[in-house]
Structure formats: structure tokens, C-alpha cells
Amino acid sequence: MQTLRLTLGVLGIFTILQLSSCSKNDQAQTENNTTEKMAEDEKGHKFVVYQMMTRLFGNTNTTNVPWGTLKENGVGKFNDINDKALQGIKDLGATHVWYTGVIEHAVITDYTKFDIPLDDADVVKGRAGSPYAIKDYYDVNPDMAVEVPNRMKEFESLIQRTHDNGLKVLIDFVPNHVARDYHSDVKPEGVEDFGATDNTTVGFDPQNNFYYIAGEDFKVPSNYKPLGGKPFPTADGKFKESPAKVSGNGAVTAQPSEHDWFETVRLNYGVNHLENASKHFDPVPSTWKKTLEILTYWTNKGVDGFRCDMAEMVPVEFWGWMIPQIQKINPDIIFIAEIYNPNAYRDYIHEGKFDYLYDKVGMYDSLRAVMSHRDGSTAEHFTQVWKGMEDINNHMLRFLENHDEQRIASPDFAGTAKAGIPGMTVSATLGTGPVMIYFGQEVGEPGKGASGFSNDDGRTTIFDYWGVPEHQKWVNGHQYDGGQLSEEQKELRAFYTQLMKVTMEEKALQDGELIDLQPINLDNPSYDTKYVYSYIRLHDKEEAVLVVTNFSDEAKEAHIVIPDDIQKTMKKKDASTIQDLLGNTQLGIDLEEASTKGIKMEIPAYGAYIFKLY
């Protein structure tokens, strides 16, 4: 155990000021030695989501042929996610597993012998297909079944197995669009398909499920080459759809481009997007009723929550109508919105009744900019970010990776998994809301290589049959013991494990007040505000932790001032040493010198400390 010397600087009683900016110039206009505080009233929001791309998670095939078939490249199965895998996820600190891509979507694999229609390659992206082009909301992806006829039973067993291992289940709900060839062949009795009774002679009708381009037939994008030009029975440049439907991203054209969401069609929630965006919610639109049926179906199967794709593309009124009805079935169910419009955040929480929102545009983008050393971004900006969401911080789901974003270790992002250490520490501990880890993040998966539809862009493909090399080292032939990981990877996973453990155990991190130390250190010549970020989380003035992070690839020596009342409490509690909860570092404190000496500590490159003050 390493012991360091810590002395605390001379401080007065700090005035709580509202800053208009985080820049040093603006700070100079305020009083010196000020702190920024945030108190989050609601409690019980901290949990850890482990997102997995389900058909990739258990795949041990290492062939990885671009555009490879399921037989060539393999695919993970529901049954691969066994008790040992789930315990490994739980040991990492997760409380919820988001099974991504479970519901049946269009694929370029032939399941016709199981009475599953063959999909048209001209309107499918990739060979394994997009998980967000749902073709049957009442079924699951046959790719992931050991026995295709028993695919739903296999997924139901996974739900039960997940619960038996003390974890909760999240799945996707994709409300804005469905596959171009949507049709449910296993829907419950009495359920009507989307579009079954639509008036297709008009572009918009409040009770239609789709938007139409009346009088025109759909045409496949002119430049799209399914399967990269490889042959397939349905790859003929044609797809029959008459009249053409508006594409999932809202492209109102009978021939969308290859850059549109042309493989999907937009659902109609009673908003006339073809003309003036007028709203027609009385009587309740047909699409509202049908999606409520879908969510009821999955809730009754024991799903504990839904991650709602592109939630802001669906009117907030629908969510406010639907979510309370699902919560009558399961009061503990949670809804997470993928949303990128900060101006709509509060509407989707208060009116839409969402429990949590993606914090992508705010904290993720800011952390990424600093981690990537991009655009002159500095850690000073983090204060401005949380202050912009001060009243809703506990509703923000924070993350550094997911299926849409580039991997930390990729050259497109930070180029090293170590850069995730300070970034993930801030993501997990700055607020009282939940945090998310994407499978493979904890072992430094770089998302390397072109897989087919997905290029070599730093992302793990969601469109192709593929193995995930660094993650497979942890899977280790379904032993899920990390037997093939390097020592560096084991250390990285141990960091994530300890960070999540501390985050879930410390009351100060669960629901404590945030005291941002960045403003009072802005003019401190021995505190590099470009790379160092620090704050205190305080629980009922009885428990406090100090979080210190370094986003630089070089070690930093920092002088960190902390509020006078925190110093006094440390003296009162005789805190002669404080422990770093993330490692073995212990700081020795000379309490007699606490009021006359300055604080000094060295923070390693890409380092993070969480010191237990008292």
C-alpha cells in the first residue's frame, strides 16, 4: 500500500455562486474561492446497465469473413448466456442487462423451412440485418435460437435465468419505424398488423399506421448494393411496395437514398408530418393502441424495462398516455429514452413520464472531446454541462460506449482503453443517475476491422455476423472467466469492477450532494484545469468522497482546494488518513497543518481517485 502526504490549503467559508460560464475569464469576474453545488432531491436512481449486442455476445467463432454468412462467422445464442456469463456480468457490477436486438428483425438468412418468410436483401442492411428494422414485434430473432421452433421459449428461459442471477432485463422498443416488410406471423389472437386497415389512397390519415406517397411505387435506392454485391436469391434491385411508404427517417420519396433509413418505414402517431405537423390525437390513434398491445405483451413476459429507440421522433403525448398504463401492470418497470434534443429533455421526463434519458449531447460529447484532446476542449466545461441539467441530472443515463458510438480504444475515439478510466469515473460518479457499460468496453475492445456493411470505423458492427475479438478473450470458449485476457486487460476489467462496486455501495455516490471543485481551482497555477477535474459527493454531511481525475496522457501534480466545512469535519472525525476506494493508495493527513498548508497529490496519466474523506 502506497502512502502519500496530503496537506490542506487555507480556505474561508465559500459562497455558493451561480456561474454563467466555466471559462477562466468569466471566473475572474466572480469572487475568488467559490464552490458550485448541486443537490438532487430524488433518490434511488443509481444502477448499472450492461448493454450487450446479444447475437455477438456468445459467438466464439473467430473467422470474421467480411459479409460472411451465419455459417461462416457464427452467431451467439440465447443459451450461450448461461449462469456463469450472467454471474460474470453481475460481478462487473451490473444490475440490469440490456439485451439488444432480441425482437425479430429482417435478416439475410433463410428460415423458410420454419415458416419464416425470406427477407428481401434489397431492403436489408448487412447480412445479419439491423436490430432496428423490426419485422415482427411478437417474435424473437431466430438467429439466436438453438432450436428455431423453440426460439421464444429459449428467450423466456433467458429472462428467467437473468432474474435467477439477480439481474433485471431490458430490451429495445423501436416505436418510430418498422421493417419495410413488417408482418407478424405469430401475433396473438385478435391482434391486427400495422397497416392492415390503412387507407392507402391518402398520404396521411390519423388512424393510418403508415405515411404513404399516394400513386407511386417504391423503388430501391439506386446506389445500394445488398451484401456488397454478393449474390442472394432476393437481391434483384426490386422490392414490391405500392403505394410507397415514407421511410423511417421521414424521407418523403418513393426512392430514398442509400443514406436514408430506407430499410424501414415510419409509423404514424397522429402527427401530419407530410404537411404542417398538426396533431390529431382524438380519437386515440390506431398506432398508439397497437404499440400499447406490444409493450403489454413484453411486460407480461417479465421484461423489467425498455430502452426506447429515437424516442423524440414520437410525440411526447403518446409516451405520457402509454407509460402509466404499462406501469399499472408493473409499477417498477423503467423506460429509457434515446434522445438527442436537450430542449425536449424536460418534456419527455415530466409530460412523457420517462424515467431516464440518454446523456449523449451533454456529458458524453463533453467527455469525449476532452478524452480525444479535440477542439481545445477542457475539463472546465464539465461544470457547465451538469449545471445545464441541474434539475434533471438524476434522470440522465451516462455512458462512454454503446452500439451507436465508437469504441474508446479505437483510433477514431481516444486510441487507448486507458483513456476511459477518468471518463468512466466521471460518468459513474458525477450524478445520482444510472450508468451504462457496453460489452467489451471493460476489456478494451477497439471495434477494429471492416465487417461488411459496417466499415472500419471504430464501432462494433450491429449489421453483420461477426466475432468480437477482445471480448471473446473474456468469453474464453464460454467459460466466461477471462482466461485469454492479457494482464493489462485484466487490470482494466478490475478497474471497471471496482468503480461499479464503489458507485453502488457508497451513499455519497448513490444520492449525495455534488460539490464541484473546478470553479475554485480555476486560478490555481498548480491545478491543470484543462485535464484535471475534481469534485466532492456529500451524503447528509456525514459521508463524503473526493473524486479526482486526470484526462491527460501524462501524470499531473495538483493542488486541490476543498471547502472549509469539509476540512473541519475531517478534523472532527480525526481523518488522519484517507483511502482511495479504487486502489491501494492511502493519503496521510497532518491535521495540525490542515489550515496552513496546501494540498498536493500526483495523479497518474489517465488516472482517477475516489478518496473516502469520512
JSON list of N, CA, C and O in Angstrom, two decimals, residues 484-526:
[
{"chain": "A", "resi": 484, "resn": "GLN", "atom": "N", "xyz": [-8.26, -15.75, -21.50]},
{"chain": "A", "resi": 484, "resn": "GLN", "atom": "CA", "xyz": [-7.38, -15.36, -22.60]},
{"chain": "A", "resi": 484, "resn": "GLN", "atom": "C", "xyz": [-6.98, -13.88, -22.54]},
{"chain": "A", "resi": 484, "resn": "GLN", "atom": "O", "xyz": [-6.29, -13.39, -23.44]},
{"chain": "A", "resi": 485, "resn": "LEU", "atom": "N", "xyz": [-7.40, -13.18, -21.52]},
{"chain": "A", "resi": 485, "resn": "LEU", "atom": "CA", "xyz": [-7.09, -11.76, -21.43]},
{"chain": "A", "resi": 485, "resn": "LEU", "atom": "C", "xyz": [-5.63, -11.53, -21.06]},
{"chain": "A", "resi": 485, "resn": "LEU", "atom": "O", "xyz": [-5.03, -12.32, -20.31]},
{"chain": "A", "resi": 486, "resn": "SER", "atom": "N", "xyz": [-5.08, -10.43, -21.54]},
{"chain": "A", "resi": 486, "resn": "SER", "atom": "CA", "xyz": [-3.74, -10.01, -21.12]},
{"chain": "A", "resi": 486, "resn": "SER", "atom": "C", "xyz": [-3.82, -9.43, -19.72]},
{"chain": "A", "resi": 486, "resn": "SER", "atom": "O", "xyz": [-4.91, -9.14, -19.20]},
{"chain": "A", "resi": 487, "resn": "GLU", "atom": "N", "xyz": [-2.66, -9.26, -19.09]},
{"chain": "A", "resi": 487, "resn": "GLU", "atom": "CA", "xyz": [-2.65, -8.67, -17.75]},
{"chain": "A", "resi": 487, "resn": "GLU", "atom": "C", "xyz": [-3.21, -7.26, -17.76]},
{"chain": "A", "resi": 487, "resn": "GLU", "atom": "O", "xyz": [-3.92, -6.85, -16.84]},
{"chain": "A", "resi": 488, "resn": "GLU", "atom": "N", "xyz": [-2.91, -6.52, -18.83]},
{"chain": "A", "resi": 488, "resn": "GLU", "atom": "CA", "xyz": [-3.43, -5.17, -18.94]},
{"chain": "A", "resi": 488, "resn": "GLU", "atom": "C", "xyz": [-4.95, -5.17, -19.04]},
{"chain": "A", "resi": 488, "resn": "GLU", "atom": "O", "xyz": [-5.63, -4.33, -18.43]},
{"chain": "A", "resi": 489, "resn": "GLN", "atom": "N", "xyz": [-5.50, -6.13, -19.78]},
{"chain": "A", "resi": 489, "resn": "GLN", "atom": "CA", "xyz": [-6.96, -6.23, -19.89]},
{"chain": "A", "resi": 489, "resn": "GLN", "atom": "C", "xyz": [-7.59, -6.64, -18.57]},
{"chain": "A", "resi": 489, "resn": "GLN", "atom": "O", "xyz": [-8.66, -6.14, -18.20]},
{"chain": "A", "resi": 490, "resn": "LYS", "atom": "N", "xyz": [-6.95, -7.53, -17.86]},
{"chain": "A", "resi": 490, "resn": "LYS", "atom": "CA", "xyz": [-7.46, -7.94, -16.55]},
{"chain": "A", "resi": 490, "resn": "LYS", "atom": "C", "xyz": [-7.48, -6.76, -15.58]},
{"chain": "A", "resi": 490, "resn": "LYS", "atom": "O", "xyz": [-8.42, -6.60, -14.80]},
{"chain": "A", "resi": 491, "resn": "GLU", "atom": "N", "xyz": [-6.45, -5.94, -15.65]},
{"chain": "A", "resi": 491, "resn": "GLU", "atom": "CA", "xyz": [-6.40, -4.75, -14.80]},
{"chain": "A", "resi": 491, "resn": "GLU", "atom": "C", "xyz": [-7.51, -3.77, -15.17]},
{"chain": "A", "resi": 491, "resn": "GLU", "atom": "O", "xyz": [-8.11, -3.15, -14.29]},
{"chain": "A", "resi": 492, "resn": "LEU", "atom": "N", "xyz": [-7.77, -3.63, -16.46]},
{"chain": "A", "resi": 492, "resn": "LEU", "atom": "CA", "xyz": [-8.83, -2.72, -16.90]},
{"chain": "A", "resi": 492, "resn": "LEU", "atom": "C", "xyz": [-10.19, -3.21, -16.41]},
{"chain": "A", "resi": 492, "resn": "LEU", "atom": "O", "xyz": [-10.98, -2.43, -15.88]},
{"chain": "A", "resi": 493, "resn": "ARG", "atom": "N", "xyz": [-10.43, -4.50, -16.56]},
{"chain": "A", "resi": 493, "resn": "ARG", "atom": "CA", "xyz": [-11.71, -5.05, -16.09]},
{"chain": "A", "resi": 493, "resn": "ARG", "atom": "C", "xyz": [-11.83, -4.93, -14.58]},
{"chain": "A", "resi": 493, "resn": "ARG", "atom": "O", "xyz": [-12.93, -4.65, -14.04]},
{"chain": "A", "resi": 494, "resn": "ALA", "atom": "N", "xyz": [-10.72, -5.10, -13.89]},
{"chain": "A", "resi": 494, "resn": "ALA", "atom": "CA", "xyz": [-10.74, -4.94, -12.43]},
{"chain": "A", "resi": 494, "resn": "ALA", "atom": "C", "xyz": [-11.08, -3.50, -12.04]},
{"chain": "A", "resi": 494, "resn": "ALA", "atom": "O", "xyz": [-11.79, -3.26, -11.05]},
{"chain": "A", "resi": 495, "resn": "PHE", "atom": "N", "xyz": [-10.58, -2.53, -12.82]},
{"chain": "A", "resi": 495, "resn": "PHE", "atom": "CA", "xyz": [-10.93, -1.14, -12.56]},
{"chain": "A", "resi": 495, "resn": "PHE", "atom": "C", "xyz": [-12.43, -0.93, -12.71]},
{"chain": "A", "resi": 495, "resn": "PHE", "atom": "O", "xyz": [-13.08, -0.33, -11.84]},
{"chain": "A", "resi": 496, "resn": "TYR", "atom": "N", "xyz": [-13.01, -1.39, -13.83]},
{"chain": "A", "resi": 496, "resn": "TYR", "atom": "CA", "xyz": [-14.45, -1.23, -14.04]},
{"chain": "A", "resi": 496, "resn": "TYR", "atom": "C", "xyz": [-15.24, -1.90, -12.92]},
{"chain": "A", "resi": 496, "resn": "TYR", "atom": "O", "xyz": [-16.24, -1.35, -12.43]},
{"chain": "A", "resi": 497, "resn": "THR", "atom": "N", "xyz": [-14.79, -3.08, -12.52]},
{"chain": "A", "resi": 497, "resn": "THR", "atom": "CA", "xyz": [-15.47, -3.80, -11.45]},
{"chain": "A", "resi": 497, "resn": "THR", "atom": "C", "xyz": [-15.45, -3.01, -10.15]},
{"chain": "A", "resi": 497, "resn": "THR", "atom": "O", "xyz": [-16.49, -2.86, -9.48]},
{"chain": "A", "resi": 498, "resn": "GLN", "atom": "N", "xyz": [-14.30, -2.48, -9.80]},
{"chain": "A", "resi": 498, "resn": "GLN", "atom": "CA", "xyz": [-14.19, -1.73, -8.55]},
{"chain": "A", "resi": 498, "resn": "GLN", "atom": "C", "xyz": [-14.95, -0.41, -8.63]},
{"chain": "A", "resi": 498, "resn": "GLN", "atom": "O", "xyz": [-15.60, 0.00, -7.66]},
{"chain": "A", "resi": 499, "resn": "LEU", "atom": "N", "xyz": [-14.89, 0.25, -9.79]},
{"chain": "A", "resi": 499, "resn": "LEU", "atom": "CA", "xyz": [-15.63, 1.51, -9.95]},
{"chain": "A", "resi": 499, "resn": "LEU", "atom": "C", "xyz": [-17.12, 1.29, -9.76]},
{"chain": "A", "resi": 499, "resn": "LEU", "atom": "O", "xyz": [-17.79, 2.06, -9.05]},
{"chain": "A", "resi": 500, "resn": "MET", "atom": "N", "xyz": [-17.66, 0.25, -10.39]},
{"chain": "A", "resi": 500, "resn": "MET", "atom": "CA", "xyz": [-19.09, 0.00, -10.26]},
{"chain": "A", "resi": 500, "resn": "MET", "atom": "C", "xyz": [-19.44, -0.40, -8.83]},
{"chain": "A", "resi": 500, "resn": "MET", "atom": "O", "xyz": [-20.49, -0.01, -8.30]},
{"chain": "A", "resi": 501, "resn": "LYS", "atom": "N", "xyz": [-18.57, -1.17, -8.20]},
{"chain": "A", "resi": 501, "resn": "LYS", "atom": "CA", "xyz": [-18.81, -1.59, -6.81]},
{"chain": "A", "resi": 501, "resn": "LYS", "atom": "C", "xyz": [-18.89, -0.37, -5.90]},
{"chain": "A", "resi": 501, "resn": "LYS", "atom": "O", "xyz": [-19.82, -0.23, -5.09]},
{"chain": "A", "resi": 502, "resn": "VAL", "atom": "N", "xyz": [-17.91, 0.51, -6.03]},
{"chain": "A", "resi": 502, "resn": "VAL", "atom": "CA", "xyz": [-17.89, 1.72, -5.20]},
{"chain": "A", "resi": 502, "resn": "VAL", "atom": "C", "xyz": [-19.11, 2.60, -5.50]},
{"chain": "A", "resi": 502, "resn": "VAL", "atom": "O", "xyz": [-19.75, 3.13, -4.57]},
{"chain": "A", "resi": 503, "resn": "THR", "atom": "N", "xyz": [-19.43, 2.73, -6.77]},
{"chain": "A", "resi": 503, "resn": "THR", "atom": "CA", "xyz": [-20.57, 3.55, -7.17]},
{"chain": "A", "resi": 503, "resn": "THR", "atom": "C", "xyz": [-21.87, 3.06, -6.55]},
{"chain": "A", "resi": 503, "resn": "THR", "atom": "O", "xyz": [-22.72, 3.85, -6.14]},
{"chain": "A", "resi": 504, "resn": "MET", "atom": "N", "xyz": [-22.02, 1.75, -6.47]},
{"chain": "A", "resi": 504, "resn": "MET", "atom": "CA", "xyz": [-23.26, 1.18, -5.96]},
{"chain": "A", "resi": 504, "resn": "MET", "atom": "C", "xyz": [-23.28, 1.04, -4.44]},
{"chain": "A", "resi": 504, "resn": "MET", "atom": "O", "xyz": [-24.34, 0.84, -3.85]},
{"chain": "A", "resi": 505, "resn": "GLU", "atom": "N", "xyz": [-22.12, 1.16, -3.80]},
{"chain": "A", "resi": 505, "resn": "GLU", "atom": "CA", "xyz": [-22.07, 0.95, -2.35]},
{"chain": "A", "resi": 505, "resn": "GLU", "atom": "C", "xyz": [-21.99, 2.24, -1.54]},
{"chain": "A", "resi": 505, "resn": "GLU", "atom": "O", "xyz": [-22.49, 2.30, -0.42]},
{"chain": "A", "resi": 506, "resn": "GLU", "atom": "N", "xyz": [-21.34, 3.26, -2.09]},
{"chain": "A", "resi": 506, "resn": "GLU", "atom": "CA", "xyz": [-21.13, 4.48, -1.32]},
{"chain": "A", "resi": 506, "resn": "GLU", "atom": "C", "xyz": [-22.40, 5.36, -1.34]},
{"chain": "A", "resi": 506, "resn": "GLU", "atom": "O", "xyz": [-22.88, 5.75, -2.41]},
{"chain": "A", "resi": 507, "resn": "LYS", "atom": "N", "xyz": [-22.90, 5.68, -0.18]},
{"chain": "A", "resi": 507, "resn": "LYS", "atom": "CA", "xyz": [-24.10, 6.51, -0.10]},
{"chain": "A", "resi": 507, "resn": "LYS", "atom": "C", "xyz": [-23.88, 7.88, -0.72]},
{"chain": "A", "resi": 507, "resn": "LYS", "atom": "O", "xyz": [-24.79, 8.45, -1.33]},
{"chain": "A", "resi": 508, "resn": "ALA", "atom": "N", "xyz": [-22.69, 8.39, -0.57]},
{"chain": "A", "resi": 508, "resn": "ALA", "atom": "CA", "xyz": [-22.39, 9.71, -1.14]},
{"chain": "A", "resi": 508, "resn": "ALA", "atom": "C", "xyz": [-22.50, 9.69, -2.66]},
{"chain": "A", "resi": 508, "resn": "ALA", "atom": "O", "xyz": [-22.86, 10.71, -3.27]},
{"chain": "A", "resi": 509, "resn": "LEU", "atom": "N", "xyz": [-22.19, 8.56, -3.29]},
{"chain": "A", "resi": 509, "resn": "LEU", "atom": "CA", "xyz": [-22.30, 8.45, -4.74]},
{"chain": "A", "resi": 509, "resn": "LEU", "atom": "C", "xyz": [-23.70, 8.04, -5.17]},
{"chain": "A", "resi": 509, "resn": "LEU", "atom": "O", "xyz": [-24.13, 8.30, -6.29]},
{"chain": "A", "resi": 510, "resn": "GLN", "atom": "N", "xyz": [-24.42, 7.38, -4.27]},
{"chain": "A", "resi": 510, "resn": "GLN", "atom": "CA", "xyz": [-25.79, 6.97, -4.58]},
{"chain": "A", "resi": 510, "resn": "GLN", "atom": "C", "xyz": [-26.73, 8.17, -4.65]},
{"chain": "A", "resi": 510, "resn": "GLN", "atom": "O", "xyz": [-27.48, 8.32, -5.60]},
{"chain": "A", "resi": 511, "resn": "ASP", "atom": "N", "xyz": [-26.67, 9.00, -3.63]},
{"chain": "A", "resi": 511, "resn": "ASP", "atom": "CA", "xyz": [-27.64, 10.10, -3.59]},
{"chain": "A", "resi": 511, "resn": "ASP", "atom": "C", "xyz": [-27.10, 11.36, -2.91]},
{"chain": "A", "resi": 511, "resn": "ASP", "atom": "O", "xyz": [-27.85, 12.18, -2.41]},
{"chain": "A", "resi": 512, "resn": "GLY", "atom": "N", "xyz": [-25.77, 11.51, -2.90]},
{"chain": "A", "resi": 512, "resn": "GLY", "atom": "CA", "xyz": [-25.19, 12.65, -2.22]},
{"chain": "A", "resi": 512, "resn": "GLY", "atom": "C", "xyz": [-25.20, 13.93, -3.03]},
{"chain": "A", "resi": 512, "resn": "GLY", "atom": "O", "xyz": [-25.39, 13.94, -4.25]},
{"chain": "A", "resi": 513, "resn": "GLU", "atom": "N", "xyz": [-24.97, 15.03, -2.33]},
{"chain": "A", "resi": 513, "resn": "GLU", "atom": "CA", "xyz": [-24.86, 16.35, -2.94]},
{"chain": "A", "resi": 513, "resn": "GLU", "atom": "C", "xyz": [-23.54, 16.46, -3.70]},
{"chain": "A", "resi": 513, "resn": "GLU", "atom": "O", "xyz": [-22.51, 15.93, -3.27]},
{"chain": "A", "resi": 514, "resn": "LEU", "atom": "N", "xyz": [-23.56, 17.12, -4.82]},
{"chain": "A", "resi": 514, "resn": "LEU", "atom": "CA", "xyz": [-22.34, 17.36, -5.60]},
{"chain": "A", "resi": 514, "resn": "LEU", "atom": "C", "xyz": [-21.76, 18.73, -5.25]},
{"chain": "A", "resi": 514, "resn": "LEU", "atom": "O", "xyz": [-22.45, 19.75, -5.27]},
{"chain": "A", "resi": 515, "resn": "ILE", "atom": "N", "xyz": [-20.47, 18.75, -4.93]},
{"chain": "A", "resi": 515, "resn": "ILE", "atom": "CA", "xyz": [-19.74, 19.99, -4.71]},
{"chain": "A", "resi": 515, "resn": "ILE", "atom": "C", "xyz": [-18.62, 20.03, -5.75]},
{"chain": "A", "resi": 515, "resn": "ILE", "atom": "O", "xyz": [-17.60, 19.33, -5.60]},
{"chain": "A", "resi": 516, "resn": "ASP", "atom": "N", "xyz": [-18.80, 20.81, -6.77]},
{"chain": "A", "resi": 516, "resn": "ASP", "atom": "CA", "xyz": [-17.84, 20.88, -7.87]},
{"chain": "A", "resi": 516, "resn": "ASP", "atom": "C", "xyz": [-16.66, 21.75, -7.45]},
{"chain": "A", "resi": 516, "resn": "ASP", "atom": "O", "xyz": [-16.84, 22.93, -7.11]},
{"chain": "A", "resi": 517, "resn": "LEU", "atom": "N", "xyz": [-15.46, 21.19, -7.51]},
{"chain": "A", "resi": 517, "resn": "LEU", "atom": "CA", "xyz": [-14.28, 21.92, -7.09]},
{"chain": "A", "resi": 517, "resn": "LEU", "atom": "C", "xyz": [-13.57, 22.64, -8.23]},
{"chain": "A", "resi": 517, "resn": "LEU", "atom": "O", "xyz": [-12.60, 23.37, -7.99]},
{"chain": "A", "resi": 518, "resn": "GLN", "atom": "N", "xyz": [-14.04, 22.46, -9.43]},
{"chain": "A", "resi": 518, "resn": "GLN", "atom": "CA", "xyz": [-13.36, 23.08, -10.57]},
{"chain": "A", "resi": 518, "resn": "GLN", "atom": "C", "xyz": [-13.36, 24.61, -10.50]},
{"chain": "A", "resi": 518, "resn": "GLN", "atom": "O", "xyz": [-12.32, 25.24, -10.71]},
{"chain": "A", "resi": 519, "resn": "PRO", "atom": "N", "xyz": [-14.50, 25.26, -10.18]},
{"chain": "A", "resi": 519, "resn": "PRO", "atom": "CA", "xyz": [-14.50, 26.73, -10.16]},
{"chain": "A", "resi": 519, "resn": "PRO", "atom": "C", "xyz": [-13.50, 27.34, -9.19]},
{"chain": "A", "resi": 519, "resn": "PRO", "atom": "O", "xyz": [-12.86, 28.34, -9.50]},
{"chain": "A", "resi": 520, "resn": "ILE", "atom": "N", "xyz": [-13.33, 26.74, -8.01]},
{"chain": "A", "resi": 520, "resn": "ILE", "atom": "CA", "xyz": [-12.43, 27.35, -7.04]},
{"chain": "A", "resi": 520, "resn": "ILE", "atom": "C", "xyz": [-10.96, 27.05, -7.33]},
{"chain": "A", "resi": 520, "resn": "ILE", "atom": "O", "xyz": [-10.07, 27.59, -6.67]},
{"chain": "A", "resi": 521, "resn": "ASN", "atom": "N", "xyz": [-10.72, 26.20, -8.31]},
{"chain": "A", "resi": 521, "resn": "ASN", "atom": "CA", "xyz": [-9.35, 25.89, -8.69]},
{"chain": "A", "resi": 521, "resn": "ASN", "atom": "C", "xyz": [-8.95, 26.48, -10.04]},
{"chain": "A", "resi": 521, "resn": "ASN", "atom": "O", "xyz": [-7.83, 26.24, -10.52]},
{"chain": "A", "resi": 522, "resn": "LEU", "atom": "N", "xyz": [-9.83, 27.26, -10.64]},
{"chain": "A", "resi": 522, "resn": "LEU", "atom": "CA", "xyz": [-9.56, 27.78, -11.98]},
{"chain": "A", "resi": 522, "resn": "LEU", "atom": "C", "xyz": [-8.32, 28.67, -12.03]},
{"chain": "A", "resi": 522, "resn": "LEU", "atom": "O", "xyz": [-7.60, 28.68, -13.02]},
{"chain": "A", "resi": 523, "resn": "ASP", "atom": "N", "xyz": [-8.09, 29.43, -11.00]},
{"chain": "A", "resi": 523, "resn": "ASP", "atom": "CA", "xyz": [-6.95, 30.33, -10.98]},
{"chain": "A", "resi": 523, "resn": "ASP", "atom": "C", "xyz": [-5.76, 29.76, -10.21]},
{"chain": "A", "resi": 523, "resn": "ASP", "atom": "O", "xyz": [-4.80, 30.48, -9.91]},
{"chain": "A", "resi": 524, "resn": "ASN", "atom": "N", "xyz": [-5.83, 28.49, -9.91]},
{"chain": "A", "resi": 524, "resn": "ASN", "atom": "CA", "xyz": [-4.77, 27.83, -9.17]},
{"chain": "A", "resi": 524, "resn": "ASN", "atom": "C", "xyz": [-3.67, 27.40, -10.15]},
{"chain": "A", "resi": 524, "resn": "ASN", "atom": "O", "xyz": [-3.90, 26.54, -11.00]},
{"chain": "A", "resi": 525, "resn": "PRO", "atom": "N", "xyz": [-2.47, 27.97, -10.10]},
{"chain": "A", "resi": 525, "resn": "PRO", "atom": "CA", "xyz": [-1.41, 27.65, -11.06]},
{"chain": "A", "resi": 525, "resn": "PRO", "atom": "C", "xyz": [-0.92, 26.20, -10.94]},
{"chain": "A", "resi": 525, "resn": "PRO", "atom": "O", "xyz": [-0.29, 25.69, -11.86]},
{"chain": "A", "resi": 526, "resn": "SER", "atom": "N", "xyz": [-1.24, 25.55, -9.83]},
{"chain": "A", "resi": 526, "resn": "SER", "atom": "CA", "xyz": [-0.80, 24.16, -9.64]},
{"chain": "A", "resi": 526, "resn": "SER", "atom": "C", "xyz": [-1.94, 23.17, -9.85]},
{"chain": "A", "resi": 526, "resn": "SER", "atom": "O", "xyz": [-1.90, 22.06, -9.32]}
]
